[in-house]
mmCIF file with all atom_site columns, C-alpha atoms in Angstrom:
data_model
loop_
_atom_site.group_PDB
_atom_site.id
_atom_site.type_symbol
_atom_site.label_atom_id
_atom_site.label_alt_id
_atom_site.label_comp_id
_atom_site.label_asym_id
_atom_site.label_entity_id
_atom_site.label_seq_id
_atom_site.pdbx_PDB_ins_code
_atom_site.Cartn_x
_atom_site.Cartn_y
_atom_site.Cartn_z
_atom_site.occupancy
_atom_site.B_iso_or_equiv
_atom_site.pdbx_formal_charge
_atom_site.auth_seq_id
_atom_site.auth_comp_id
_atom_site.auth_asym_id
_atom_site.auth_atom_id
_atom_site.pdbx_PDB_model_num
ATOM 1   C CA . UNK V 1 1   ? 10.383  -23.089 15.474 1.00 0.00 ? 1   UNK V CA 1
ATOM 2   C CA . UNK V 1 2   ? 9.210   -24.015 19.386 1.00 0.00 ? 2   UNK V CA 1
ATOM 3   C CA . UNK V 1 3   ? 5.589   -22.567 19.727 1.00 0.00 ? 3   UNK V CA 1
ATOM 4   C CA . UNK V 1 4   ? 3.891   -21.891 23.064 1.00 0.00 ? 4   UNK V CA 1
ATOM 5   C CA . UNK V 1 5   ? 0.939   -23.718 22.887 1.00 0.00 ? 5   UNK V CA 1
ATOM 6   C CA . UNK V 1 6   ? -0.891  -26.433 22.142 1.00 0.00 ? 6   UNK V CA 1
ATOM 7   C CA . UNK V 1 7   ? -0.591  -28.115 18.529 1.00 0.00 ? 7   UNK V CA 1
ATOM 8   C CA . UNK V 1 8   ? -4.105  -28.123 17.064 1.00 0.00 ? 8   UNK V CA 1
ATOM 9   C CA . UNK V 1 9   ? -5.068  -30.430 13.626 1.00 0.00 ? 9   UNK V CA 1
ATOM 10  C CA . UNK V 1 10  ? -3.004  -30.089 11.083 1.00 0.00 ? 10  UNK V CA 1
ATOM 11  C CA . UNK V 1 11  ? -0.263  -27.969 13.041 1.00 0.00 ? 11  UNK V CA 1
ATOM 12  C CA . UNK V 1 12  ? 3.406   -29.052 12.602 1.00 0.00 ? 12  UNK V CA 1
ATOM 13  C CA . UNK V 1 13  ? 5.535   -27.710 15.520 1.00 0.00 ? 13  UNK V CA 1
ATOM 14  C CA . UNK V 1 14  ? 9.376   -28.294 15.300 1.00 0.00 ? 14  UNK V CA 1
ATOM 15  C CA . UNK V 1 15  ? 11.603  -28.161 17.876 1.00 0.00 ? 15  UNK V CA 1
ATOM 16  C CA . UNK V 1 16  ? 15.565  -27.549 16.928 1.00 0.00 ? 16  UNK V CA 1
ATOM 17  C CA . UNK V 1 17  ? 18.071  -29.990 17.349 1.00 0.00 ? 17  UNK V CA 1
ATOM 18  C CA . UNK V 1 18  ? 21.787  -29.154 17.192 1.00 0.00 ? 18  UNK V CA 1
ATOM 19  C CA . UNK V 1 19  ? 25.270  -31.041 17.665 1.00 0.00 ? 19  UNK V CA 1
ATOM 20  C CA . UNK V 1 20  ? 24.514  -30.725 21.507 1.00 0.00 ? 20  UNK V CA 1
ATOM 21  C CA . UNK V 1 21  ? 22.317  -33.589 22.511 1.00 0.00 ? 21  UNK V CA 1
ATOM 22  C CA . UNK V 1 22  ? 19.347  -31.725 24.655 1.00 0.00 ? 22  UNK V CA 1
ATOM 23  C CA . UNK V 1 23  ? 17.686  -33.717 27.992 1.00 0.00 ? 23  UNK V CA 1
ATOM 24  C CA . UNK V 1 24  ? 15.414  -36.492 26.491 1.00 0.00 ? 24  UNK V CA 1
ATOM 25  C CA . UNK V 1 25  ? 13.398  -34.941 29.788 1.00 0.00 ? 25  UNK V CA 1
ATOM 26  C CA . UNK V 1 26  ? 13.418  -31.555 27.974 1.00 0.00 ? 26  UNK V CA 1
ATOM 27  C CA . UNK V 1 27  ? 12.870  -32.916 24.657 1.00 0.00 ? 27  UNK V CA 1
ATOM 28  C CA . UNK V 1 28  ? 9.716   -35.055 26.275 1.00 0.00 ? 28  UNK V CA 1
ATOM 29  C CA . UNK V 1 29  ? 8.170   -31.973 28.420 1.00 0.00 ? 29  UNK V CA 1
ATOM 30  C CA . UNK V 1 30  ? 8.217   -30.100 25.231 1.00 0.00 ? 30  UNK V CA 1
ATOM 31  C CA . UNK V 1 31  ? 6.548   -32.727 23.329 1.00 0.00 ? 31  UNK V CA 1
ATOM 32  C CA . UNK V 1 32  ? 4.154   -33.170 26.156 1.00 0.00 ? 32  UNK V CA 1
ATOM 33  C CA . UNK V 1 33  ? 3.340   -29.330 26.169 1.00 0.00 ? 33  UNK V CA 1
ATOM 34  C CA . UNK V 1 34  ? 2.540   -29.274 22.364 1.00 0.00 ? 34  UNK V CA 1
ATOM 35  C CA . UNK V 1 35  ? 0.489   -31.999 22.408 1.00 0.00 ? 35  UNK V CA 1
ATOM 36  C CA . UNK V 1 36  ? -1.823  -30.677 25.820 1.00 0.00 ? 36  UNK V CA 1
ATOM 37  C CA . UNK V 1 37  ? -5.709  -31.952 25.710 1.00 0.00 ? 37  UNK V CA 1
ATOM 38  C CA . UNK V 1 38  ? -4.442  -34.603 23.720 1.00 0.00 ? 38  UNK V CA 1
ATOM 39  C CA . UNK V 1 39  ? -5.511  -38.379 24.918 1.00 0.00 ? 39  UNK V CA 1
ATOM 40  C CA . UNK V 1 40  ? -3.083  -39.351 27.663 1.00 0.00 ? 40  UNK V CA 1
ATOM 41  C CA . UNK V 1 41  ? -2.622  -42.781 26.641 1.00 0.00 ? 41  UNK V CA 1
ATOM 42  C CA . UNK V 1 42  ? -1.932  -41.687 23.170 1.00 0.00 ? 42  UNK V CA 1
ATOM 43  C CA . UNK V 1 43  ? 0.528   -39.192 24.331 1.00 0.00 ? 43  UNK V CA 1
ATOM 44  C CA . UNK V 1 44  ? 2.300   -41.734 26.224 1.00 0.00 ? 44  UNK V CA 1
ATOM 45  C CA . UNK V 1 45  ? 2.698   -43.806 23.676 1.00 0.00 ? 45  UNK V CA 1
ATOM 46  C CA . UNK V 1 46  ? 4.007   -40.749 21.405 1.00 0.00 ? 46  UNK V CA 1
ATOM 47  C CA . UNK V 1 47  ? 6.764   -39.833 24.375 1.00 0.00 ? 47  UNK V CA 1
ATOM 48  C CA . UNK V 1 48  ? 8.110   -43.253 24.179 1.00 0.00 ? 48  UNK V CA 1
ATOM 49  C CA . UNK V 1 49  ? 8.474   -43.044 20.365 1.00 0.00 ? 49  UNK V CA 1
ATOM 50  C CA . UNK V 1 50  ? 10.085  -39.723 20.942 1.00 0.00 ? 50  UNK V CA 1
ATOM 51  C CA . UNK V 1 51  ? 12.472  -40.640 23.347 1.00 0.00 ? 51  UNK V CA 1
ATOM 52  C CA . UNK V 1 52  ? 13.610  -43.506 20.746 1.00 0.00 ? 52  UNK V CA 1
ATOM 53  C CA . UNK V 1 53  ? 13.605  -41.488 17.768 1.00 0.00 ? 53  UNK V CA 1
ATOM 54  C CA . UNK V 1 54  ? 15.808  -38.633 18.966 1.00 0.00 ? 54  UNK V CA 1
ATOM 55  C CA . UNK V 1 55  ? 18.169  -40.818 21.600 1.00 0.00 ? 55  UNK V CA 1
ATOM 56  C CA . UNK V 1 56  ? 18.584  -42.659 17.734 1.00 0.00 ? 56  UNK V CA 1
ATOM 57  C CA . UNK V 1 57  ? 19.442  -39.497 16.043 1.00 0.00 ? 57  UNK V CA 1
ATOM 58  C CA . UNK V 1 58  ? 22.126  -39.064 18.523 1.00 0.00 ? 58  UNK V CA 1
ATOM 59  C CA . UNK V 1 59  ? 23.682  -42.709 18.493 1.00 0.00 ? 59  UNK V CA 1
ATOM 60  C CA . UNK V 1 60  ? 23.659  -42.628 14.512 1.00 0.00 ? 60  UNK V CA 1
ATOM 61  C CA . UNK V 1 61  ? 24.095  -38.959 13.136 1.00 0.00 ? 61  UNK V CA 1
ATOM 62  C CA . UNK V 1 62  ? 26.621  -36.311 14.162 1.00 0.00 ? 62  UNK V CA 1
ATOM 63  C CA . UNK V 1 63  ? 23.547  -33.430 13.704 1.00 0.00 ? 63  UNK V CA 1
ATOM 64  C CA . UNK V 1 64  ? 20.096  -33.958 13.922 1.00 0.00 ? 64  UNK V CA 1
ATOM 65  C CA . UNK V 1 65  ? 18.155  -31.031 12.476 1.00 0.00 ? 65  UNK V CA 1
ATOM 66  C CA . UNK V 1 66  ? 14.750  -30.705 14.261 1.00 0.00 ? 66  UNK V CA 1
ATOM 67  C CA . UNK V 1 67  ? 12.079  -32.975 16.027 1.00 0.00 ? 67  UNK V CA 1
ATOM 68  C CA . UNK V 1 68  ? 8.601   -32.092 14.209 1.00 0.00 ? 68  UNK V CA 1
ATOM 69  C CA . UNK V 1 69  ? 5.167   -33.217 15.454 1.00 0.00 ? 69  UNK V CA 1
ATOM 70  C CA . UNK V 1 70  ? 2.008   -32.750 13.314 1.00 0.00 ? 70  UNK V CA 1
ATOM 71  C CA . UNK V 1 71  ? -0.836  -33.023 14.742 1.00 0.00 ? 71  UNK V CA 1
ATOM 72  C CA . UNK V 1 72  ? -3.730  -34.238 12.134 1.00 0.00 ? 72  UNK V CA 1
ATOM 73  C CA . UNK V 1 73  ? -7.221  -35.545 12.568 1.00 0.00 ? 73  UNK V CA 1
ATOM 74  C CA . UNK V 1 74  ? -7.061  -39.434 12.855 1.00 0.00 ? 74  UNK V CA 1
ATOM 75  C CA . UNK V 1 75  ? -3.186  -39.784 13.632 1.00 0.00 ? 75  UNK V CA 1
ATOM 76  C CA . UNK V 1 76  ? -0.187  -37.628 15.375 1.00 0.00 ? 76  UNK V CA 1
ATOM 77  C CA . UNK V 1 77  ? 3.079   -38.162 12.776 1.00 0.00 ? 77  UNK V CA 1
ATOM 78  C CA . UNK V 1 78  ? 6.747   -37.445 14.430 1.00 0.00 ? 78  UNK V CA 1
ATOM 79  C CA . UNK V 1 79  ? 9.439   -36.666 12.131 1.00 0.00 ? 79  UNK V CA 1
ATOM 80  C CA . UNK V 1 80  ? 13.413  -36.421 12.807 1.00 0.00 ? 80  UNK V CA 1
ATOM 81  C CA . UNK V 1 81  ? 15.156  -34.832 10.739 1.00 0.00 ? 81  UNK V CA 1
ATOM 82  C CA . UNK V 1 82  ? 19.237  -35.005 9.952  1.00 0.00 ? 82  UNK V CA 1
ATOM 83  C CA . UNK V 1 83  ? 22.240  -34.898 7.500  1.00 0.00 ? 83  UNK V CA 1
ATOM 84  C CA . UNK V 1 84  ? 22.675  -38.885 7.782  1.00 0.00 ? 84  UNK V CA 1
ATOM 85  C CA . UNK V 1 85  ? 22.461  -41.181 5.063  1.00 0.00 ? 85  UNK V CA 1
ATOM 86  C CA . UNK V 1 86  ? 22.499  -44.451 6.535  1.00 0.00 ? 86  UNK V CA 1
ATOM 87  C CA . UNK V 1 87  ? 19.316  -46.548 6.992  1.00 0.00 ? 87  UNK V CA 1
ATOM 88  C CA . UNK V 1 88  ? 18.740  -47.187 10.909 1.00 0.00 ? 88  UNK V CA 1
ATOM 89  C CA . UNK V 1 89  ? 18.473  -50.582 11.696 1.00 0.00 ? 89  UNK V CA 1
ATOM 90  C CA . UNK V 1 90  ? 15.760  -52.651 12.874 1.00 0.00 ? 90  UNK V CA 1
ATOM 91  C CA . UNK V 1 91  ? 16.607  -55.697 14.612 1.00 0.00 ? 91  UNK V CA 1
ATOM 92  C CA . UNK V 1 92  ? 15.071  -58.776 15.219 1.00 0.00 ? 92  UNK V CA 1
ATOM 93  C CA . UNK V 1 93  ? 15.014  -59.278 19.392 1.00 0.00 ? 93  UNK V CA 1
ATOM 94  C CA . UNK V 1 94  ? 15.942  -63.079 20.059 1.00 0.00 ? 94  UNK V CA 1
ATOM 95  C CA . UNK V 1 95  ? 17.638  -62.127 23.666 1.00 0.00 ? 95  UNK V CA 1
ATOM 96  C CA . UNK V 1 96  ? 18.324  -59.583 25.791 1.00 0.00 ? 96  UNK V CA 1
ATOM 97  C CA . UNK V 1 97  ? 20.588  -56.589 24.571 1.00 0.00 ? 97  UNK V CA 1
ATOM 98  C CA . UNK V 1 98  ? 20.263  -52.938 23.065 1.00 0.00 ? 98  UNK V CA 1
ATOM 99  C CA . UNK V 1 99  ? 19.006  -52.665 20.288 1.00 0.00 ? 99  UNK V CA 1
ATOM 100 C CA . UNK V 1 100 ? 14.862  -52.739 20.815 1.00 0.00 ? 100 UNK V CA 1
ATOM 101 C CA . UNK V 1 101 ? 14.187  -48.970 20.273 1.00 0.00 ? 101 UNK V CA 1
ATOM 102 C CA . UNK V 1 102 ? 13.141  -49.196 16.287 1.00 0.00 ? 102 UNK V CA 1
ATOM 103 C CA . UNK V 1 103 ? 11.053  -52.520 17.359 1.00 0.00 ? 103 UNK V CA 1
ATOM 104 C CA . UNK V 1 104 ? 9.314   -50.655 20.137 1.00 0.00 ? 104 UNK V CA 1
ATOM 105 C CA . UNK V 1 105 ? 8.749   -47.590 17.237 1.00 0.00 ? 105 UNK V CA 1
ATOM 106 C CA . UNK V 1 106 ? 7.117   -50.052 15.132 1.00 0.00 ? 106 UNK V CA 1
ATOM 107 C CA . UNK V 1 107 ? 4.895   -51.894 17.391 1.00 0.00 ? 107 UNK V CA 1
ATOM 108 C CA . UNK V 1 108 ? 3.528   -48.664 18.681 1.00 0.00 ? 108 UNK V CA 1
ATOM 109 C CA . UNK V 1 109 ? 3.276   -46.722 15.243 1.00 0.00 ? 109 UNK V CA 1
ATOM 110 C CA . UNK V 1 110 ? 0.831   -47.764 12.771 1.00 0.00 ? 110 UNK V CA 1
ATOM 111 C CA . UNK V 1 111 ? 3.446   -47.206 10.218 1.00 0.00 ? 111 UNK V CA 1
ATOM 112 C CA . UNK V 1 112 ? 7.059   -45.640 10.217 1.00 0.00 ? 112 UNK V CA 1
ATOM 113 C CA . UNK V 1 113 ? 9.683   -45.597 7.515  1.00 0.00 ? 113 UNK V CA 1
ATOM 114 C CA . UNK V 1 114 ? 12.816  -43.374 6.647  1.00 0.00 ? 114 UNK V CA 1
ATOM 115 C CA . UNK V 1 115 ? 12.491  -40.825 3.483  1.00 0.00 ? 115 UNK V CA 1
ATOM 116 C CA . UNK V 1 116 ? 15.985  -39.267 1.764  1.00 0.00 ? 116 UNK V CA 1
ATOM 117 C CA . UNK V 1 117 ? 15.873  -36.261 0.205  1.00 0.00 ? 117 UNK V CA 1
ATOM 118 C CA . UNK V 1 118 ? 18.157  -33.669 -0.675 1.00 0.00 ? 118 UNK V CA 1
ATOM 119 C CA . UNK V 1 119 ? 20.827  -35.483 0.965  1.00 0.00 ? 119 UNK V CA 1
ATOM 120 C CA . UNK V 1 120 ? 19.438  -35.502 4.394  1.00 0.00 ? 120 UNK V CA 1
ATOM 121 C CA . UNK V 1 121 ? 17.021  -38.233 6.074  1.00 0.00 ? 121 UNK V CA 1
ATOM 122 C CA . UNK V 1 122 ? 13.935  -38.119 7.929  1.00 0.00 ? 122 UNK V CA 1
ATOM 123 C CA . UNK V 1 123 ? 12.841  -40.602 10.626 1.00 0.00 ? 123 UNK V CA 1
ATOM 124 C CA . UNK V 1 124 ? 9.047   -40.717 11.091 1.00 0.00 ? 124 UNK V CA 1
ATOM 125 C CA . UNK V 1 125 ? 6.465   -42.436 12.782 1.00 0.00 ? 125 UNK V CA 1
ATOM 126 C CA . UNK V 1 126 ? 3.084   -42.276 12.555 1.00 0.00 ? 126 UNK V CA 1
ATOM 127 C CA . UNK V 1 127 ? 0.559   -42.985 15.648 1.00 0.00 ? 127 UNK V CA 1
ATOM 128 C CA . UNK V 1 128 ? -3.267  -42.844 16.194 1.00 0.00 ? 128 UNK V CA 1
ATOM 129 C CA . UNK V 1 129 ? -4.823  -40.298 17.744 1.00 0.00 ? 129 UNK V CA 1
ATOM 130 C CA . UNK V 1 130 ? -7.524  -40.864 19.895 1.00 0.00 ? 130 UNK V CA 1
ATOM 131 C CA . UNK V 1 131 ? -10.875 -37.881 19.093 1.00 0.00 ? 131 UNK V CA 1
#
């Protein structure tokens, strides 16, 4: 559930998703909100992920669940979660063309990967936060 303020460490705030795709604006304001105090170069770095992540969801899936963000000590994690089984793609860029939002994930994440439980999927992404 959508909180009102600011995720501190080791909060997880989730925002619902639904068949209706929200504004990747919206989606990015509320990110912004939850993570407030946070570095800004970290957070901008977090937004872009984000943007990729849940603009993803929406190209692949027909539901995404929710868009989590936990807030820990060393690193900020951001989950998506849906009902898809398929494994997104990442592609190797060679020349111009969609296709670069899982290679812009990864070079800005320290680590991301998919996990499949329960028969659902969960995108995540794992970035640095500053102290």
């Amino acid at each position: 559930m959508a909180r009102d303020q600011a995720a501190t460490t080791g909060d997880a705030a989730d925002l619902p998703l639904g068949r209706q795709r929200p504004s990747l604006a919206a989606v990015r304001r509320w990110v912004r909100l939850e993570l407030t105090g946070e570095d800004t170069d970290a957070v901008a770095d977090v937004l872009l992920v984000v943007n990729e992540l849940v603009s993803n969801a929406y190209r692949y899936t027909s539901e995404p669940s929710f868009l989590r963000v936990v807030v820990e000590q060393h690193k900020i994690r951001i989950e998506i979660a849906h009902d898809a089984r398929a494994h997104p793609p990442l592609r190797k860029v060679s020349r111009p063309q969609r296709g670069y939002g899982l290679v812009l994930v990864a070079r800005l994440s320290d680590r991301w990967g998919v996990d499949r439980a329960h028969g659902g999927t969960v995108v995540w992404a794992v970035l640095p936060r500053e102290a």
